[in-house]
PDB file of C-alpha atoms in Angstrom:
ATOM      1  CA  ALA A   1       0.225  13.408  -6.150  1.00 50.00           C
ATOM      2  CA  ALA A   2      -1.785  10.750  -4.356  1.00 68.00           C
ATOM      3  CA  ARG A   3      -4.611  13.194  -3.790  1.00 73.00           C
ATOM      4  CA  HIS A   4      -5.434  13.090  -7.492  1.00 87.00           C
ATOM      5  CA  TRP A   5      -6.609   9.484  -7.478  1.00 91.00           C
ATOM      6  CA  ALA A   6      -9.067   7.487  -5.411  1.00 95.00           C
ATOM      7  CA  ALA A   7     -10.653   4.060  -5.218  1.00 97.00           C
ATOM      8  CA  VAL A   8     -14.184   3.350  -4.018  1.00 97.00           C
ATOM      9  CA  ALA A   9     -15.742  -0.031  -3.293  1.00 98.00           C
ATOM     10  CA  ILE A  10     -19.355  -0.933  -4.017  1.00 98.00           C
ATOM     11  CA  ARG A  11     -21.676  -3.918  -3.688  1.00 98.00           C
ATOM     12  CA  LYS A  12     -22.872  -3.808  -7.281  1.00 97.00           C
ATOM     13  CA  THR A  13     -26.522  -4.704  -7.856  1.00 97.00           C
ATOM     14  CA  TYR A  14     -27.200  -3.480 -11.409  1.00 97.00           C
ATOM     15  CA  ALA A  15     -25.392  -3.037 -14.717  1.00 96.00           C
ATOM     16  CA  GLY A  16     -23.682   0.321 -15.117  1.00 97.00           C
ATOM     17  CA  GLN A  17     -23.690   1.051 -11.393  1.00 98.00           C
ATOM     18  CA  ALA A  18     -19.913   1.569 -11.217  1.00 98.00           C
ATOM     19  CA  ARG A  19     -20.112   4.485 -13.681  1.00 97.00           C
ATOM     20  CA  ARG A  20     -23.013   6.021 -11.769  1.00 97.00           C
ATOM     21  CA  VAL A  21     -21.037   5.776  -8.522  1.00 97.00           C
ATOM     22  CA  ALA A  22     -17.958   7.353 -10.152  1.00 97.00           C
ATOM     23  CA  HIS A  23     -19.992  10.317 -11.378  1.00 96.00           C
ATOM     24  CA  ALA A  24     -21.679  10.671  -7.988  1.00 96.00           C
ATOM     25  CA  ALA A  25     -18.278  10.600  -6.249  1.00 95.00           C
ATOM     26  CA  TRP A  26     -16.955  13.308  -8.566  1.00 94.00           C
ATOM     27  CA  GLY A  27     -19.900  15.404  -7.372  1.00 93.00           C
ATOM     28  CA  LEU A  28     -18.646  15.330  -3.774  1.00 92.00           C
ATOM     29  CA  ARG A  29     -16.645  18.241  -2.380  1.00 87.00           C
ATOM     30  CA  GLN A  30     -13.019  17.019  -2.412  1.00 85.00           C
ATOM     31  CA  MET A  31     -13.599  14.036  -4.700  1.00 91.00           C
ATOM     32  CA  MET A  32     -14.238  16.443  -7.573  1.00 91.00           C
ATOM     33  CA  PHE A  33     -10.467  16.846  -7.809  1.00 90.00           C
ATOM     34  CA  ALA A  34      -9.725  13.117  -8.243  1.00 92.00           C
ATOM     35  CA  LYS A  35      -8.269  12.743 -11.739  1.00 93.00           C
ATOM     36  CA  VAL A  36      -8.309   8.943 -11.540  1.00 95.00           C
ATOM     37  CA  LEU A  37     -11.221   7.168  -9.886  1.00 97.00           C
ATOM     38  CA  VAL A  38     -11.300   3.376  -9.683  1.00 98.00           C
ATOM     39  CA  VAL A  39     -14.499   1.552  -8.686  1.00 98.00           C
ATOM     40  CA  VAL A  40     -13.971  -1.962  -7.276  1.00 98.00           C
ATOM     41  CA  ASP A  41     -16.146  -4.636  -5.695  1.00 97.00           C
ATOM     42  CA  ASP A  42     -16.796  -4.463  -1.963  1.00 96.00           C
ATOM     43  CA  GLU A  43     -14.425  -7.330  -1.100  1.00 94.00           C
ATOM     44  CA  VAL A  44     -11.455  -5.315  -2.411  1.00 96.00           C
ATOM     45  CA  ASP A  45      -9.635  -3.256   0.238  1.00 96.00           C
ATOM     46  CA  VAL A  46      -9.413   0.229  -1.292  1.00 96.00           C
ATOM     47  CA  HIS A  47      -6.490   1.006   1.039  1.00 95.00           C
ATOM     48  CA  ASN A  48      -4.443  -1.833  -0.504  1.00 94.00           C
ATOM     49  CA  ASP A  49      -2.940  -0.578  -3.771  1.00 93.00           C
ATOM     50  CA  ALA A  50      -1.963  -4.104  -4.855  1.00 92.00           C
ATOM     51  CA  GLY A  51      -5.557  -5.288  -4.384  1.00 93.00           C
ATOM     52  CA  VAL A  52      -6.931  -2.378  -6.423  1.00 96.00           C
ATOM     53  CA  LEU A  53      -4.383  -3.023  -9.181  1.00 96.00           C
ATOM     54  CA  ALA A  54      -5.287  -6.735  -9.146  1.00 94.00           C
ATOM     55  CA  ALA A  55      -8.969  -5.821  -9.613  1.00 96.00           C
ATOM     56  CA  ILE A  56      -8.034  -3.605 -12.562  1.00 97.00           C
ATOM     57  CA  ALA A  57      -5.931  -6.366 -14.119  1.00 95.00           C
ATOM     58  CA  ALA A  58      -8.645  -9.006 -13.644  1.00 94.00           C
ATOM     59  CA  ASN A  59     -11.802  -7.076 -14.536  1.00 95.00           C
ATOM     60  CA  VAL A  60     -11.037  -4.247 -16.957  1.00 96.00           C
ATOM     61  CA  ARG A  61     -11.491  -4.328 -20.717  1.00 95.00           C
ATOM     62  CA  PRO A  62     -10.531  -0.742 -21.640  1.00 96.00           C
ATOM     63  CA  PRO A  63     -13.120   0.016 -24.359  1.00 95.00           C
ATOM     64  CA  ARG A  64     -15.904  -1.101 -22.020  1.00 95.00           C
ATOM     65  CA  ASP A  65     -14.582  -0.076 -18.596  1.00 97.00           C
ATOM     66  CA  VAL A  66     -12.535   3.107 -18.990  1.00 98.00           C
ATOM     67  CA  PHE A  67     -14.355   6.409 -19.379  1.00 97.00           C
ATOM     68  CA  PHE A  68     -13.541  10.115 -19.289  1.00 97.00           C
ATOM     69  CA  GLU A  69     -15.287  13.125 -17.786  1.00 94.00           C
ATOM     70  CA  GLU A  70     -14.545  16.837 -17.813  1.00 93.00           C
ATOM     71  CA  GLY A  71     -14.964  18.777 -14.591  1.00 89.00           C
ATOM     72  CA  PRO A  72     -13.408  21.061 -11.980  1.00 88.00           C
ATOM     73  CA  ALA A  73      -9.616  20.868 -11.861  1.00 87.00           C
ATOM     74  CA  ASP A  74      -7.536  21.001  -8.707  1.00 86.00           C
ATOM     75  CA  PRO A  75      -5.946  24.484  -8.693  1.00 86.00           C
ATOM     76  CA  THR A  76      -2.651  22.869  -7.574  1.00 85.00           C
ATOM     77  CA  ASP A  77      -2.639  20.400 -10.516  1.00 85.00           C
ATOM     78  CA  ILE A  78       0.261  21.462 -12.731  1.00 86.00           C
ATOM     79  CA  ALA A  79      -1.026  19.326 -15.640  1.00 87.00           C
ATOM     80  CA  THR A  80      -4.110  21.499 -16.113  1.00 86.00           C
ATOM     81  CA  PRO A  81      -3.640  25.131 -17.178  1.00 85.00           C
ATOM     82  CA  PRO A  82      -5.141  27.626 -14.681  1.00 84.00           C
ATOM     83  CA  GLY A  83      -8.784  28.467 -15.268  1.00 82.00           C
ATOM     84  CA  GLU A  84      -9.492  25.412 -17.415  1.00 85.00           C
ATOM     85  CA  LEU A  85     -11.667  22.438 -16.674  1.00 89.00           C
ATOM     86  CA  GLY A  86      -9.757  19.256 -15.981  1.00 89.00           C
ATOM     87  CA  TRP A  87     -10.203  15.785 -17.416  1.00 92.00           C
ATOM     88  CA  LYS A  88     -10.855  12.787 -15.220  1.00 94.00           C
ATOM     89  CA  ILE A  89     -10.565   9.073 -15.953  1.00 97.00           C
ATOM     90  CA  GLY A  90     -12.940   6.549 -14.434  1.00 98.00           C
ATOM     91  CA  ILE A  91     -12.192   2.837 -14.297  1.00 98.00           C
ATOM     92  CA  ASP A  92     -14.853   0.204 -13.658  1.00 98.00           C
ATOM     93  CA  ALA A  93     -12.780  -2.569 -12.067  1.00 98.00           C
ATOM     94  CA  THR A  94     -15.792  -4.498 -10.771  1.00 97.00           C
ATOM     95  CA  ALA A  95     -16.760  -8.045 -11.752  1.00 95.00           C
ATOM     96  CA  LYS A  96     -19.232  -7.818 -14.591  1.00 95.00           C
ATOM     97  CA  LEU A  97     -22.901  -8.715 -14.411  1.00 94.00           C
ATOM     98  CA  PRO A  98     -24.585 -10.639 -17.276  1.00 92.00           C
ATOM     99  CA  ALA A  99     -25.861  -7.416 -18.891  1.00 93.00           C
ATOM    100  CA  GLU A 100     -22.278  -6.073 -18.945  1.00 93.00           C
ATOM    101  CA  HIS A 101     -20.512  -9.136 -20.356  1.00 88.00           C
ATOM    102  CA  ALA A 102     -21.422 -11.994 -22.688  1.00 85.00           C
ATOM    103  CA  GLY A 103     -21.248 -15.305 -20.854  1.00 79.00           C
ATOM    104  CA  PRO A 104     -20.753 -16.042 -17.161  1.00 78.00           C
ATOM    105  CA  TRP A 105     -18.167 -14.043 -15.231  1.00 78.00           C
ATOM    106  CA  PRO A 106     -15.617 -16.349 -13.594  1.00 78.00           C
ATOM    107  CA  GLU A 107     -15.256 -16.601  -9.835  1.00 80.00           C
ATOM    108  CA  PRO A 108     -12.113 -14.909  -8.472  1.00 75.00           C
ATOM    109  CA  VAL A 109      -9.076 -17.171  -8.134  1.00 75.00           C
ATOM    110  CA  VAL A 110      -8.192 -17.526  -4.462  1.00 78.00           C
ATOM    111  CA  MET A 111      -4.948 -19.088  -3.312  1.00 79.00           C
ATOM    112  CA  PRO A 112      -5.542 -21.907  -0.817  1.00 86.00           C
ATOM    113  CA  LYS A 113      -4.625 -20.907   2.737  1.00 82.00           C
ATOM    114  CA  GLY A 114      -2.065 -23.732   3.068  1.00 88.00           C
ATOM    115  CA  THR A 115      -0.259 -22.614  -0.076  1.00 87.00           C
ATOM    116  CA  ARG A 116      -0.133 -19.011   1.109  1.00 79.00           C
ATOM    117  CA  GLU A 117       1.286 -20.095   4.497  1.00 84.00           C
ATOM    118  CA  ALA A 118       3.912 -22.381   2.888  1.00 85.00           C
ATOM    119  CA  VAL A 119       5.104 -19.646   0.539  1.00 82.00           C
ATOM    120  CA  SER A 120       5.175 -17.060   3.350  1.00 80.00           C
ATOM    121  CA  ARG A 121       7.347 -19.344   5.508  1.00 82.00           C
ATOM    122  CA  ARG A 122       9.900 -19.740   2.701  1.00 84.00           C
ATOM    123  CA  TRP A 123       9.707 -16.214   1.262  1.00 80.00           C
ATOM    124  CA  THR A 124      13.269 -15.156   2.163  1.00 78.00           C
ATOM    125  CA  GLU A 125      14.594 -18.477   0.811  1.00 83.00           C
ATOM    126  CA  TYR A 126      13.345 -17.351  -2.586  1.00 81.00           C
ATOM    127  CA  GLY A 127      15.491 -14.204  -2.338  1.00 82.00           C
ATOM    128  CA  LEU A 128      12.484 -11.889  -2.084  1.00 78.00           C
ATOM    129  CA  PRO A 129      11.833  -9.229   0.555  1.00 75.00           C
ATOM    130  CA  PHE A 130       9.187 -10.378   3.039  1.00 65.00           C
ATOM    131  CA  GLU A 131       5.844  -8.577   2.775  1.00 64.00           C
ATOM    132  CA  PRO A 132       3.096 -10.189   4.861  1.00 55.00           C
TER     133      PRO A 132
END
């Protein structure tokens, strides 16, 4: 169910901060039941699933950015046997700082406003459902 995952946005200032935030979030009352927790940069709208997925696709290298933690399981989670601790997965989908990645991290690719407007005007012509 949707209640088993969450995304949080941070303005990262130091290497490893996304993991620290994930562990802190799992320490909060209801957040302890989130099986999947994605940490993104503050310009990502955590209420926009496509934006969160785009951050994962752009910024995650699994061996470096995916981590696991054992903790309290949601009693309504059918995947975890009753009375057992549950496993959680954390994903650092933030842009990487120099201490987290060799070489400079590229700037995000942003579609020019004129291109976005032109495509939006012709969206149905392309045979695609319109989603503003």
